[in-house]
CSV table of C-alpha atoms and ligand atoms in Angstrom, one decimal:
chain,number,residue,atom,x,y,z
A,1,MET,CA,0.0,0.0,0.0
A,2,ARG,CA,1.4,3.3,-1.1
A,3,PHE,CA,-0.9,5.6,0.9
A,4,ASN,CA,1.2,8.5,2.0
A,5,LEU,CA,-0.8,11.2,3.7
A,6,GLU,CA,2.1,13.6,3.6
A,7,ASN,CA,2.1,13.6,-0.3
A,8,LEU,CA,-1.7,13.7,-0.5
A,9,VAL,CA,-2.7,16.7,1.6
A,10,ARG,CA,-2.8,20.2,0.1
A,11,GLU,CA,0.3,22.3,1.0
A,12,ASN,CA,-1.8,25.2,2.5
A,13,ILE,CA,-3.6,22.7,4.8
A,14,LYS,CA,-0.4,21.2,6.0
A,15,ALA,CA,1.2,24.7,6.6
A,16,MET,CA,-1.7,26.5,8.2
A,17,LYS,CA,-2.2,27.0,11.9
A,18,PRO,CA,-5.7,26.0,13.2
A,19,TYR,CA,-7.8,28.4,15.2
A,20,SER,CA,-7.3,27.9,18.9
A,21,SER,CA,-10.5,28.4,20.8
A,22,ALA,CA,-10.8,29.3,24.5
A,23,ARG,CA,-12.2,25.8,25.1
A,24,HIS,CA,-9.1,24.3,23.4
A,25,GLU,CA,-6.6,26.2,25.5
A,26,PHE,CA,-8.1,25.3,28.9
A,27,SER,CA,-9.5,21.9,29.6
A,28,GLY,CA,-9.2,21.4,33.4
A,29,THR,CA,-11.7,22.1,36.2
A,30,ALA,CA,-12.4,25.6,37.2
A,31,SER,CA,-15.3,27.6,38.7
A,32,VAL,CA,-15.0,30.9,37.0
A,33,PHE,CA,-14.9,31.1,33.3
A,34,MET,CA,-13.8,34.5,32.0
A,35,ASP,CA,-12.0,33.3,28.9
A,36,ALA,CA,-14.6,33.1,26.2
A,37,ASN,CA,-16.7,36.3,26.3
A,38,GLU,CA,-19.8,34.2,27.2
A,39,ASN,CA,-22.8,35.6,29.1
A,40,PRO,CA,-22.3,34.8,32.8
A,41,TYR,CA,-26.1,35.0,33.5
A,42,GLY,CA,-27.0,32.0,31.5
A,43,SER,CA,-29.8,32.4,29.0
A,44,ALA,CA,-33.6,32.3,28.9
A,45,LEU,CA,-33.3,28.6,28.6
A,46,PRO,CA,-32.7,26.1,31.4
A,47,ASP,CA,-29.7,24.3,29.9
A,48,ASN,CA,-26.1,25.8,29.9
A,49,PHE,CA,-26.5,27.1,26.4
A,50,ASN,CA,-24.6,30.3,27.4
A,51,ARG,CA,-21.4,28.2,27.2
A,52,TYR,CA,-19.6,27.2,24.0
A,53,PRO,CA,-19.9,23.5,23.3
A,54,ASP,CA,-17.0,21.0,23.6
A,55,PRO,CA,-15.2,21.5,20.2
A,56,LEU,CA,-14.2,17.8,20.1
A,57,GLN,CA,-17.5,16.4,21.4
A,58,ARG,CA,-15.6,14.0,23.7
A,59,GLN,CA,-18.6,12.5,25.5
A,60,VAL,CA,-20.5,11.8,22.4
A,61,LYS,CA,-17.4,10.2,20.8
A,62,GLU,CA,-16.8,8.0,23.9
A,63,LYS,CA,-20.3,6.6,23.6
A,64,LEU,CA,-20.1,6.1,19.9
A,65,SER,CA,-16.7,4.4,20.4
A,66,GLN,CA,-18.4,1.8,22.6
A,67,ILE,CA,-21.3,1.3,20.2
A,68,LYS,CA,-19.2,1.1,17.0
A,69,ARG,CA,-16.3,-0.6,18.7
A,70,VAL,CA,-13.8,1.9,17.3
A,71,PRO,CA,-11.4,4.0,19.4
A,72,SER,CA,-12.5,7.7,19.9
A,73,GLN,CA,-9.4,8.9,18.1
A,74,ASN,CA,-10.7,7.3,14.9
A,75,ILE,CA,-14.0,9.3,15.0
A,76,PHE,CA,-14.8,12.7,13.5
A,77,LEU,CA,-18.2,14.3,14.0
A,78,GLY,CA,-19.7,16.7,11.5
A,79,ASN,CA,-22.8,18.8,11.1
A,80,GLY,CA,-24.3,16.0,9.1
A,81,SER,CA,-22.2,13.8,6.8
A,82,ASP,CA,-22.3,16.7,4.3
A,83,GLU,CA,-19.9,18.7,6.4
A,84,ALA,CA,-17.4,15.8,6.3
A,85,ILE,CA,-17.7,15.5,2.5
A,86,ASP,CA,-16.9,19.2,2.1
A,87,LEU,CA,-13.9,19.1,4.5
A,88,LEU,CA,-12.4,16.0,2.9
A,89,ILE,CA,-12.5,17.7,-0.5
A,90,ARG,CA,-10.9,20.8,0.9
A,91,ILE,CA,-8.1,18.8,2.6
A,92,PHE,CA,-7.1,16.8,-0.4
A,93,CYS,CA,-8.1,18.5,-3.6
A,94,GLU,CA,-6.4,21.5,-5.2
A,95,PRO,CA,-9.0,23.7,-6.8
A,96,GLY,CA,-8.8,23.8,-10.6
A,97,ARG,CA,-6.2,21.0,-10.6
A,98,ASN,CA,-7.4,17.8,-9.0
A,99,ASN,CA,-10.4,15.6,-9.5
A,100,VAL,CA,-12.6,13.1,-7.6
A,101,LEU,CA,-14.3,10.0,-8.8
A,102,ILE,CA,-18.0,9.3,-8.3
A,103,PHE,CA,-20.3,6.6,-9.6
A,104,PRO,CA,-23.7,7.9,-10.6
A,105,PRO,CA,-26.5,7.5,-10.1
A,106,THR,CA,-25.5,8.3,-6.5
A,107,TYR,CA,-25.9,10.7,-3.6
A,108,GLY,CA,-25.7,14.3,-5.0
A,109,MET,CA,-23.6,16.0,-2.4
A,110,TYR,CA,-20.2,14.6,-3.5
A,111,GLU,CA,-20.6,16.4,-6.8
A,112,VAL,CA,-22.0,19.6,-5.2
A,113,CYS,CA,-19.2,19.9,-2.7
A,114,ALA,CA,-16.6,19.2,-5.4
A,115,HIS,CA,-18.0,21.9,-7.6
A,116,VAL,CA,-18.3,24.4,-4.7
A,117,ASN,CA,-14.5,23.9,-4.3
A,118,ASN,CA,-13.8,24.1,-8.1
A,119,VAL,CA,-12.8,20.5,-8.1
A,120,GLN,CA,-13.4,18.4,-11.3
A,121,VAL,CA,-15.8,15.5,-10.9
A,122,LYS,CA,-15.2,12.4,-13.0
A,123,GLU,CA,-18.4,10.4,-13.3
A,124,ILE,CA,-18.2,6.7,-14.1
A,125,SER,CA,-21.7,5.4,-14.4
A,126,LEU,CA,-22.7,2.3,-12.5
A,127,THR,CA,-23.4,-0.7,-14.7
A,128,PRO,CA,-27.1,-1.5,-15.5
A,129,ALA,CA,-27.0,-3.9,-12.5
A,130,PHE,CA,-26.0,-0.8,-10.4
A,131,GLN,CA,-22.5,-2.1,-9.7
A,132,LEU,CA,-19.1,-0.5,-10.2
A,133,ASP,CA,-17.6,-0.6,-13.7
A,134,MET,CA,-14.2,-1.7,-12.6
A,135,GLU,CA,-12.5,-1.5,-16.0
A,136,ALA,CA,-13.7,2.1,-16.6
A,137,ILE,CA,-12.7,3.1,-13.1
A,138,GLU,CA,-9.2,1.8,-13.6
A,139,GLN,CA,-8.9,3.8,-16.9
A,140,SER,CA,-10.3,7.0,-15.3
A,141,VAL,CA,-7.9,7.3,-12.4
A,142,ASP,CA,-5.1,9.7,-13.2
A,143,THR,CA,-2.4,11.5,-11.2
A,144,GLY,CA,-4.9,14.3,-10.4
A,145,THR,CA,-7.5,11.9,-8.8
A,146,LYS,CA,-7.5,12.6,-5.1
A,147,ILE,CA,-10.6,10.9,-3.7
A,148,ILE,CA,-12.9,8.1,-4.7
A,149,PHE,CA,-16.5,8.2,-3.3
A,150,ILE,CA,-18.4,5.0,-3.0
A,151,CYS,CA,-21.9,4.9,-1.6
A,152,SER,CA,-23.0,1.5,-0.2
A,153,PRO,CA,-25.9,0.8,0.1
A,154,ASN,CA,-26.2,3.3,-2.7
A,155,ASN,CA,-28.7,6.2,-2.9
A,156,PRO,CA,-30.9,6.2,-5.0
A,157,THR,CA,-30.6,2.6,-6.2
A,158,GLY,CA,-30.8,1.0,-2.8
A,159,ASN,CA,-28.4,-1.9,-3.5
A,160,SER,CA,-25.1,-2.6,-1.8
A,161,ILE,CA,-21.9,-2.4,-3.9
A,162,GLU,CA,-20.0,-5.7,-4.2
A,163,ARG,CA,-17.6,-6.0,-1.3
A,164,ASN,CA,-14.9,-7.5,-3.4
A,165,ASP,CA,-14.9,-4.5,-5.8
A,166,ILE,CA,-14.6,-2.1,-2.9
A,167,GLU,CA,-11.6,-4.1,-1.6
A,168,ILE,CA,-9.9,-4.0,-5.0
A,169,ILE,CA,-10.2,-0.2,-5.1
A,170,LEU,CA,-8.9,0.0,-1.5
A,171,ASN,CA,-5.9,-2.1,-2.5
A,172,ASN,CA,-5.1,-0.3,-5.7
A,173,PHE,CA,-5.9,3.4,-5.3
A,174,ASP,CA,-3.2,5.4,-3.5
A,175,GLY,CA,-5.6,8.1,-2.2
A,176,PRO,CA,-8.5,8.1,0.2
A,177,VAL,CA,-11.5,6.0,-0.5
A,178,VAL,CA,-14.6,7.4,1.1
A,179,LEU,CA,-17.2,4.7,1.7
A,180,ASP,CA,-20.6,6.3,2.6
A,181,GLU,CA,-22.5,3.8,4.7
A,182,ALA,CA,-25.5,6.2,5.6
A,183,TYR,CA,-27.9,3.2,5.1
A,184,ILE,CA,-25.8,0.4,6.6
A,185,ASN,CA,-28.2,-0.3,9.5
A,186,TYR,CA,-30.8,-1.5,7.0
A,187,SER,CA,-28.4,-3.7,5.2
A,188,SER,CA,-27.6,-7.4,5.5
A,189,GLN,CA,-24.0,-6.5,4.6
A,190,ARG,CA,-21.3,-5.9,7.2
A,191,SER,CA,-19.9,-2.4,7.7
A,192,PHE,CA,-16.3,-1.7,6.6
A,193,ILE,CA,-15.5,-0.1,10.0
A,194,PRO,CA,-13.5,-3.2,11.2
A,195,GLU,CA,-11.3,-2.9,8.1
A,196,LEU,CA,-10.0,0.5,9.1
A,197,THR,CA,-7.0,-1.3,10.7
A,198,GLU,CA,-6.2,-3.0,7.4
A,199,TYR,CA,-6.6,-0.1,5.0
A,200,PRO,CA,-5.0,3.3,5.9
A,201,ASN,CA,-6.8,4.9,3.0
A,202,LEU,CA,-10.3,3.8,4.1
A,203,ILE,CA,-12.7,6.5,5.3
A,204,VAL,CA,-16.1,5.3,6.4
A,205,MET,CA,-19.0,7.7,6.8
A,206,GLN,CA,-22.3,7.0,8.7
A,207,THR,CA,-25.0,9.3,10.0
A,208,LEU,CA,-27.6,9.5,12.8
A,209,SER,CA,-30.1,10.9,10.2
A,210,LYS,CA,-31.5,7.5,9.2
A,211,ALA,CA,-31.8,4.5,11.5
A,212,TRP,CA,-31.3,6.7,14.7
A,213,GLY,CA,-34.1,9.0,13.5
A,214,LEU,CA,-32.1,12.2,14.2
A,215,ALA,CA,-32.0,14.0,10.8
A,216,GLY,CA,-33.1,17.2,12.5
A,217,LEU,CA,-30.1,17.2,14.9
A,218,ARG,CA,-27.5,17.0,12.2
A,219,LEU,CA,-24.8,14.6,13.3
A,220,GLY,CA,-22.6,12.8,10.8
A,221,MET,CA,-20.0,10.3,11.8
A,222,LEU,CA,-16.7,9.7,10.0
A,223,PHE,CA,-14.3,6.8,10.9
A,224,ALA,CA,-10.7,6.9,9.7
A,225,SER,CA,-7.1,6.7,10.8
A,226,PRO,CA,-6.1,9.2,13.5
A,227,PRO,CA,-3.9,11.3,11.1
A,228,VAL,CA,-7.0,11.9,8.9
A,229,ILE,CA,-9.2,12.7,11.9
A,230,ASP,CA,-6.6,15.2,13.0
A,231,LEU,CA,-6.7,17.0,9.6
A,232,LEU,CA,-10.5,17.2,9.7
A,233,ASN,CA,-10.3,18.6,13.3
A,234,LYS,CA,-7.7,21.1,12.1
A,235,ILE,CA,-9.9,22.7,9.5
A,236,LYS,CA,-13.4,22.4,10.8
A,237,TYR,CA,-15.3,25.3,12.3
A,238,PRO,CA,-14.4,25.2,16.0
A,239,TYR,CA,-17.9,24.6,17.4
A,240,ASN,CA,-19.4,22.6,14.5
A,241,ILE,CA,-21.7,20.4,16.8
A,242,ASN,CA,-23.9,22.6,19.0
A,243,THR,CA,-24.6,21.9,22.7
A,244,ALA,CA,-28.3,20.9,22.1
A,245,THR,CA,-27.2,18.3,19.6
A,246,GLN,CA,-24.5,16.9,21.8
A,247,HIS,CA,-26.8,16.6,24.8
A,248,LEU,CA,-29.7,15.1,22.9
A,249,VAL,CA,-27.5,12.6,21.0
A,250,LEU,CA,-26.1,11.4,24.3
A,251,GLN,CA,-29.6,10.6,25.4
A,252,ALA,CA,-30.6,9.0,22.2
A,253,LEU,CA,-27.6,6.7,22.0
A,254,ASP,CA,-28.8,5.0,25.2
A,255,LYS,CA,-31.9,3.9,23.4
A,256,ARG,CA,-30.5,1.3,21.1
A,257,GLU,CA,-33.6,-1.0,21.5
A,258,TRP,CA,-35.7,1.8,20.0
A,259,MET,CA,-33.5,1.9,17.0
A,260,ASN,CA,-33.2,-1.9,16.6
A,261,GLU,CA,-36.9,-2.3,16.8
A,262,HIS,CA,-37.6,0.3,14.1
A,263,ILE,CA,-34.9,-1.1,11.8
A,264,ALA,CA,-36.5,-4.5,12.1
A,265,THR,CA,-40.0,-3.1,11.3
A,266,THR,CA,-38.6,-1.0,8.4
A,267,VAL,CA,-36.9,-4.0,6.8
A,268,LYS,CA,-40.0,-6.1,7.2
A,269,GLU,CA,-42.1,-3.4,5.7
A,270,ARG,CA,-39.6,-2.9,2.8
A,271,GLU,CA,-40.0,-6.5,1.7
A,272,LEU,CA,-43.8,-6.3,2.1
A,273,LEU,CA,-44.0,-3.1,0.1
A,274,LYS,CA,-41.7,-4.5,-2.5
A,275,GLU,CA,-44.0,-7.5,-3.0
A,276,ASN,CA,-47.2,-5.3,-3.2
A,277,LEU,CA,-45.7,-2.8,-5.5
A,278,SER,CA,-44.5,-5.6,-7.8
A,279,ARG,CA,-48.1,-6.7,-8.2
A,280,LEU,CA,-49.3,-3.4,-9.7
A,281,ASP,CA,-49.9,-3.5,-13.5
A,282,PHE,CA,-47.9,-0.4,-14.2
A,283,THR,CA,-44.8,-1.5,-12.1
A,284,LEU,CA,-42.0,-2.5,-14.4
A,285,ALA,CA,-39.4,-3.3,-11.7
A,286,VAL,CA,-38.8,-3.0,-7.9
A,287,TYR,CA,-35.0,-3.1,-7.4
A,288,PRO,CA,-33.5,-5.0,-4.5
A,289,SER,CA,-32.8,-2.7,-1.6
A,290,ASP,CA,-30.5,-2.8,1.4
A,291,ALA,CA,-31.7,0.6,2.5
A,292,ASN,CA,-34.9,2.3,4.0
A,293,PHE,CA,-36.3,3.0,0.5
A,294,LEU,CA,-37.2,1.3,-2.7
A,295,LEU,CA,-36.3,2.3,-6.3
A,296,VAL,CA,-39.3,1.5,-8.4
A,297,LYS,CA,-39.6,1.6,-12.2
A,298,MET,CA,-43.1,2.4,-13.4
A,299,GLN,CA,-44.8,3.2,-16.7
A,300,ASN,CA,-45.0,7.0,-16.9
A,301,ALA,CA,-43.4,7.6,-13.6
A,302,ASN,CA,-43.8,11.4,-14.0
A,303,THR,CA,-47.6,11.1,-14.3
A,304,ILE,CA,-47.7,8.8,-11.2
A,305,TYR,CA,-45.5,11.2,-9.3
A,306,ASN,CA,-47.9,14.0,-10.0
A,307,PHE,CA,-50.9,11.8,-9.2
A,308,LEU,CA,-49.4,10.9,-5.8
A,309,CYS,CA,-48.6,14.6,-5.1
A,310,SER,CA,-52.2,15.5,-5.8
A,311,LYS,CA,-53.2,12.9,-3.1
A,312,GLY,CA,-50.7,14.4,-0.6
A,313,ILE,CA,-48.1,11.6,-0.9
A,314,ILE,CA,-44.7,12.8,-1.8
A,315,VAL,CA,-42.0,10.4,-3.2
A,316,ARG,CA,-38.8,11.3,-4.9
A,317,ASN,CA,-39.0,11.5,-8.7
A,318,ARG,CA,-35.7,10.2,-10.1
A,319,SER,CA,-36.9,9.7,-13.6
A,320,ASN,CA,-34.6,12.2,-15.2
A,321,ILE,CA,-31.5,10.5,-13.9
A,322,ASN,CA,-29.3,8.2,-16.0
A,323,LEU,CA,-30.1,4.5,-15.3
A,324,CYS,CA,-33.2,5.6,-13.3
A,325,GLU,CA,-35.5,6.5,-16.2
A,326,ASP,CA,-39.1,6.2,-15.1
A,327,CYS,CA,-38.1,5.5,-11.5
A,328,LEU,CA,-39.5,6.8,-8.2
A,329,ARG,CA,-37.6,6.5,-5.0
A,330,ILE,CA,-40.0,5.6,-2.2
A,331,THR,CA,-39.0,5.9,1.5
A,332,ILE,CA,-40.4,3.0,3.6
A,333,GLY,CA,-43.0,4.6,5.8
A,334,THR,CA,-45.0,3.2,8.8
A,335,PRO,CA,-47.2,0.2,8.0
A,336,GLU,CA,-50.2,2.7,7.8
A,337,GLU,CA,-48.3,5.0,5.4
A,338,ASN,CA,-47.3,2.1,3.2
A,339,GLN,CA,-50.8,0.9,3.1
A,340,LYS,CA,-52.1,4.3,2.2
A,341,LEU,CA,-49.6,4.5,-0.6
A,342,LEU,CA,-50.8,1.2,-2.0
A,343,THR,CA,-54.4,2.1,-1.7
A,344,VAL,CA,-53.8,5.4,-3.6
A,345,LEU,CA,-51.7,3.7,-6.3
A,346,LYS,CA,-54.6,1.2,-6.8
A,347,GLU,CA,-56.8,4.1,-7.6
A,348,TYR,CA,-54.5,5.3,-10.3
A,349,LYS,CA,-55.7,4.6,-13.8
A,350,PRO,CA,-53.0,4.4,-16.5
A,351,LYS,CA,-54.1,6.2,-19.7
B,1,PMP,N1,-25.1,10.0,2.5
B,1,PMP,C1,-26.1,9.5,1.8
B,1,PMP,C2,-25.9,8.4,0.9
B,1,PMP,C3,-27.4,10.1,2.0
B,1,PMP,O1,-28.4,9.6,1.3
B,1,PMP,C4,-27.6,11.2,2.8
B,1,PMP,C5,-28.9,11.9,3.1
B,1,PMP,N2,-29.9,11.7,2.3
B,1,PMP,C6,-26.4,11.7,3.5
B,1,PMP,C7,-25.2,11.1,3.3
B,1,PMP,C8,-26.5,12.9,4.4
B,1,PMP,O2,-26.6,12.6,5.7
B,1,PMP,P1,-26.6,13.7,6.8
B,1,PMP,O3,-28.0,13.9,7.1
B,1,PMP,O4,-25.8,13.1,7.9
B,1,PMP,O5,-25.9,15.0,6.2
């Protein structure tokens, strides 16, 4: 493995001095805090929101470390996974010179973050079976390629990417390979987190927005080698995870049974919905899913999308995306919501 972080990181990132906050400079016990220009009277709210939050979110990381069986120093927390995607691009990619590889149809933020940073995006379409086109990938990697983004289970197709192909990329690409496992809790596949010790170039992203049901709190998790974590901490905004999020996440993480129960229901409902959608005359395909949604190909998907909207049911119209022509992405709802969707779809009369 030729992964050499020193050669991969942008010179300005290596050379810069990070911001040092008041909370960074003092971390012992004290009773009077006159170091951060905070309001000593508290606030109108009962919690200690007058104080800046822990910039390194140590308590949250400790708890996540136990749950994920990864040392705390391998964890970075972002304001959603989206923050981590942006930071990674800014650490590794020289604007106007470097490129990243993505495999569409996939999650849109890899491309958006690259473009915000004036970084070229090389798109290598998935195969019609929604797997990696390994030959095309090999041909597309060049000396300017700095990051490869793989989403598994993939959004919007729902399937997992072949483990063997991911391993081939990890073994052969010299730069960071970002594996986005946002939907891993709904999958029968194993997470790559245990492989962190084997691949120094592996970066795994997960989120509390899906299975943990905390999309509104914005907490994305990134697991990587400590030197990569240090770089992310070096350039992030000092207080990227607010106090309310840190407090509430600590409470939520104690409720793993809640999460496991709802994962089980969602997976069961997914298979049931898949079967029922397949039976509709105008359904052309329901693709296999390892996530909390189904990609469904339907005759005149645009018309069906508008029909569902008119009945107050909103799904995601993916029909104008390559390989997803006439496809809707449907999030698995509660049993009642899924039943309502089916009842409404049965009222739809194809022209
Ligand atoms: N990755 C994938 C594949 C996603 O689908 C999403 C959200 N739809 C995210 C990341 C973003 O997660 P977060 O809410 O943590 O920013």
